[in-house]
XYZ file of C-alpha atoms in Angstrom:
241
model
C 26.027 27.158 -30.489
C 25.567 23.402 -30.918
C 22.975 24.232 -33.520
C 25.396 26.188 -35.604
C 27.912 23.323 -35.568
C 25.366 20.783 -36.699
C 24.067 22.962 -39.375
C 27.398 23.860 -40.768
C 28.547 20.421 -40.754
C 25.725 19.470 -42.991
C 26.342 22.437 -45.150
C 30.156 21.684 -45.538
C 29.746 17.969 -46.386
C 26.284 17.792 -47.993
C 25.773 20.989 -50.011
C 28.846 20.826 -52.213
C 27.449 18.695 -54.805
C 27.502 21.421 -57.470
C 31.182 22.137 -57.108
C 33.536 21.459 -60.101
C 36.016 18.556 -59.908
C 39.252 19.914 -58.675
C 41.367 18.027 -61.290
C 39.161 18.927 -64.207
C 40.888 19.922 -67.473
C 39.652 23.562 -66.991
C 41.698 23.921 -63.800
C 44.761 21.625 -64.489
C 46.201 24.257 -66.824
C 46.493 26.896 -64.178
C 50.001 26.558 -62.812
C 49.393 28.725 -59.763
C 47.238 25.952 -58.385
C 48.307 22.548 -57.253
C 46.251 19.379 -56.654
C 46.563 16.683 -53.992
C 44.421 14.918 -51.561
C 43.090 17.167 -48.923
C 40.286 17.475 -46.181
C 36.941 15.775 -46.565
C 35.256 19.141 -47.123
C 37.924 20.388 -49.496
C 38.317 20.350 -53.247
C 41.855 18.917 -53.335
C 42.850 22.230 -55.064
C 45.372 24.408 -53.348
C 46.312 28.149 -53.759
C 49.342 29.587 -51.781
C 49.250 26.632 -49.311
C 45.574 26.961 -48.732
C 43.127 24.244 -49.774
C 40.064 25.741 -51.471
C 36.791 24.723 -49.773
C 33.642 23.337 -51.527
C 30.917 25.725 -52.652
C 27.772 25.771 -50.764
C 24.960 24.719 -53.129
C 21.423 26.240 -53.232
C 20.404 23.623 -50.692
C 22.100 25.919 -48.157
C 19.564 28.801 -48.709
C 17.830 28.097 -45.304
C 21.182 28.232 -43.444
C 21.946 31.617 -45.143
C 18.477 32.976 -44.160
C 18.341 31.485 -40.633
C 16.633 33.597 -38.151
C 19.674 33.218 -35.729
C 22.110 34.804 -38.202
C 21.807 38.388 -36.908
C 22.410 37.264 -33.305
C 25.252 35.052 -34.376
C 27.090 37.245 -36.840
C 25.652 40.862 -36.187
C 25.416 41.570 -39.878
C 23.570 44.776 -38.916
C 26.886 46.111 -37.429
C 28.857 44.975 -40.420
C 26.511 46.920 -42.773
C 26.660 49.952 -40.429
C 30.331 50.000 -40.673
C 30.265 50.351 -44.534
C 30.614 54.012 -45.098
C 29.955 55.186 -48.714
C 28.171 57.940 -50.494
C 24.471 57.665 -50.987
C 24.808 57.057 -54.746
C 27.475 54.327 -54.448
C 27.853 51.199 -56.542
C 28.420 48.069 -54.569
C 28.965 44.443 -55.870
C 27.991 41.620 -53.527
C 29.976 38.792 -55.074
C 28.699 35.426 -54.199
C 25.380 36.965 -53.137
C 23.682 33.621 -52.376
C 20.230 34.381 -51.282
C 20.828 38.220 -51.224
C 20.976 38.432 -47.427
C 23.574 41.110 -47.617
C 22.553 42.577 -51.123
C 18.982 43.666 -50.145
C 20.083 45.101 -46.807
C 22.766 47.095 -48.597
C 20.065 48.293 -50.965
C 18.056 49.423 -48.100
C 20.855 51.463 -46.719
C 21.858 53.010 -50.097
C 18.347 53.476 -51.784
C 19.994 56.237 -54.169
C 22.855 53.786 -55.200
C 23.107 50.457 -56.938
C 23.923 46.989 -55.692
C 25.051 44.172 -57.994
C 23.990 40.830 -56.564
C 26.593 38.562 -58.263
C 25.965 34.764 -58.269
C 27.089 31.870 -60.346
C 24.475 29.267 -59.501
C 21.258 29.345 -61.457
C 19.099 28.239 -58.466
C 20.455 31.154 -56.492
C 19.755 33.515 -59.255
C 16.143 32.307 -59.383
C 15.912 32.946 -55.615
C 17.385 36.391 -56.053
C 14.876 37.253 -58.817
C 11.905 36.042 -56.770
C 13.121 37.979 -53.638
C 13.493 41.192 -55.672
C 9.997 40.935 -56.879
C 8.615 40.245 -53.362
C 10.496 43.233 -51.908
C 9.558 45.481 -54.792
C 13.246 46.394 -55.069
C 14.496 48.949 -57.462
C 18.199 49.065 -56.350
C 19.551 45.559 -56.744
C 20.727 44.290 -60.243
C 21.242 40.514 -60.547
C 24.339 39.411 -62.550
C 25.545 36.006 -63.273
C 29.389 35.479 -62.787
C 31.701 32.972 -63.998
C 34.286 31.099 -61.817
C 36.954 33.576 -62.922
C 35.109 36.931 -63.001
C 32.179 38.677 -61.674
C 31.318 39.979 -65.165
C 31.071 43.558 -64.212
C 32.044 46.618 -66.265
C 35.504 47.958 -65.723
C 35.950 50.916 -63.438
C 32.369 50.687 -62.307
C 32.095 49.872 -58.634
C 32.954 51.625 -55.382
C 32.963 48.470 -53.243
C 33.125 44.766 -53.834
C 32.018 42.659 -50.808
C 32.434 38.875 -50.253
C 30.802 37.480 -47.264
C 32.043 34.032 -46.353
C 32.812 33.576 -50.075
C 36.372 34.117 -50.789
C 37.627 30.852 -49.322
C 35.303 28.893 -51.803
C 36.578 30.794 -54.957
C 37.623 28.100 -57.491
C 39.980 30.596 -59.163
C 40.878 33.234 -56.456
C 43.808 34.722 -58.506
C 41.734 35.282 -61.667
C 38.734 36.582 -59.639
C 40.808 39.004 -57.640
C 42.299 40.377 -60.890
C 38.840 40.751 -62.385
C 37.604 42.496 -59.263
C 40.403 44.919 -59.381
C 39.422 45.894 -62.971
C 35.918 46.447 -61.985
C 36.729 48.597 -59.098
C 37.080 52.353 -59.549
C 40.350 53.968 -58.883
C 39.691 54.439 -55.201
C 37.414 51.382 -54.950
C 37.663 48.948 -52.060
C 37.213 45.252 -51.459
C 35.660 44.039 -48.239
C 36.149 40.431 -47.132
C 33.968 39.179 -44.235
C 35.330 35.694 -43.282
C 35.151 33.425 -40.181
C 38.215 33.886 -38.129
C 40.577 31.061 -38.779
C 42.879 32.159 -35.829
C 39.963 31.400 -33.323
C 39.408 27.768 -32.471
C 36.297 28.677 -30.565
C 34.483 29.743 -33.774
C 32.308 26.823 -34.463
C 32.995 26.496 -38.235
C 35.009 23.813 -40.112
C 38.697 24.704 -40.675
C 38.455 25.114 -44.488
C 35.665 27.557 -44.176
C 37.608 29.830 -41.928
C 40.545 32.009 -42.790
C 43.344 33.940 -41.154
C 44.369 37.643 -41.737
C 47.801 36.355 -42.469
C 46.741 34.128 -45.263
C 44.286 36.621 -46.728
C 46.900 39.304 -46.775
C 49.307 36.999 -48.560
C 46.823 36.157 -51.160
C 45.473 39.672 -51.639
C 48.937 41.215 -51.720
C 49.969 38.916 -54.461
C 46.978 40.024 -56.622
C 47.223 43.851 -56.284
C 45.577 44.559 -53.006
C 46.780 45.743 -49.541
C 44.952 45.809 -46.276
C 43.369 49.171 -45.462
C 41.433 48.295 -42.373
C 41.143 45.450 -40.059
C 37.955 45.481 -38.054
C 37.574 42.910 -35.363
C 34.361 43.843 -33.928
C 32.098 41.043 -35.354
C 31.350 38.011 -33.048
C 32.904 35.359 -35.354
C 34.189 37.044 -38.534
C 36.882 39.223 -39.721
C 35.881 42.682 -41.348
C 38.873 43.236 -43.775
C 38.850 46.268 -46.052
C 41.331 46.149 -48.952
C 42.314 48.776 -51.381
C 44.127 48.526 -54.690
C 47.854 49.007 -54.671
């Protein structure tokens, strides 16, 4: 457990160099956000009384692919709990190294998985991994800060794994995801439990169900299923209102 804490402290404080300045001109015009001094690992940008955390840069790839991840997070169980038709279309938003993307592709070989990423270094990593795995299911897409850049009414499930708390524009991204989802499409958030002080992750990189529900409800989603079966994370399935 000490190893997790040390690694994550490095990630939270050292891997955020690619994040945009919180008070840049591109963000200052968005009145739903406020700006003030915050935590050391925060951006100083706030949404609905929550400070947005710094984005993990490509330097965190090893942490995402660490050998202990399955034991610590039980990602196999999380994927097992995703029940969809064989030909489903899934968007892994903030895919990073594709840790979830390629596992989902293995579960749904007749479907399609969009690995959606904003960082060029991560996109290069995903492309290399796709070649190495000889994958034919994952499609790599570059997002913006405000949109996953996916076609409207095209996906059955959008998933964000330890990503939502880092979104620079959560309101705009949620609205864009809602448009990309099919009528009965769902949004799955897997986030470290902010209610649990024993989870060895820095505070801004954890979230509570109450805070997530407040933000999701304000943007057209409502909680459909609250799974608390993972060792350290929430498994929250939302549907469009």
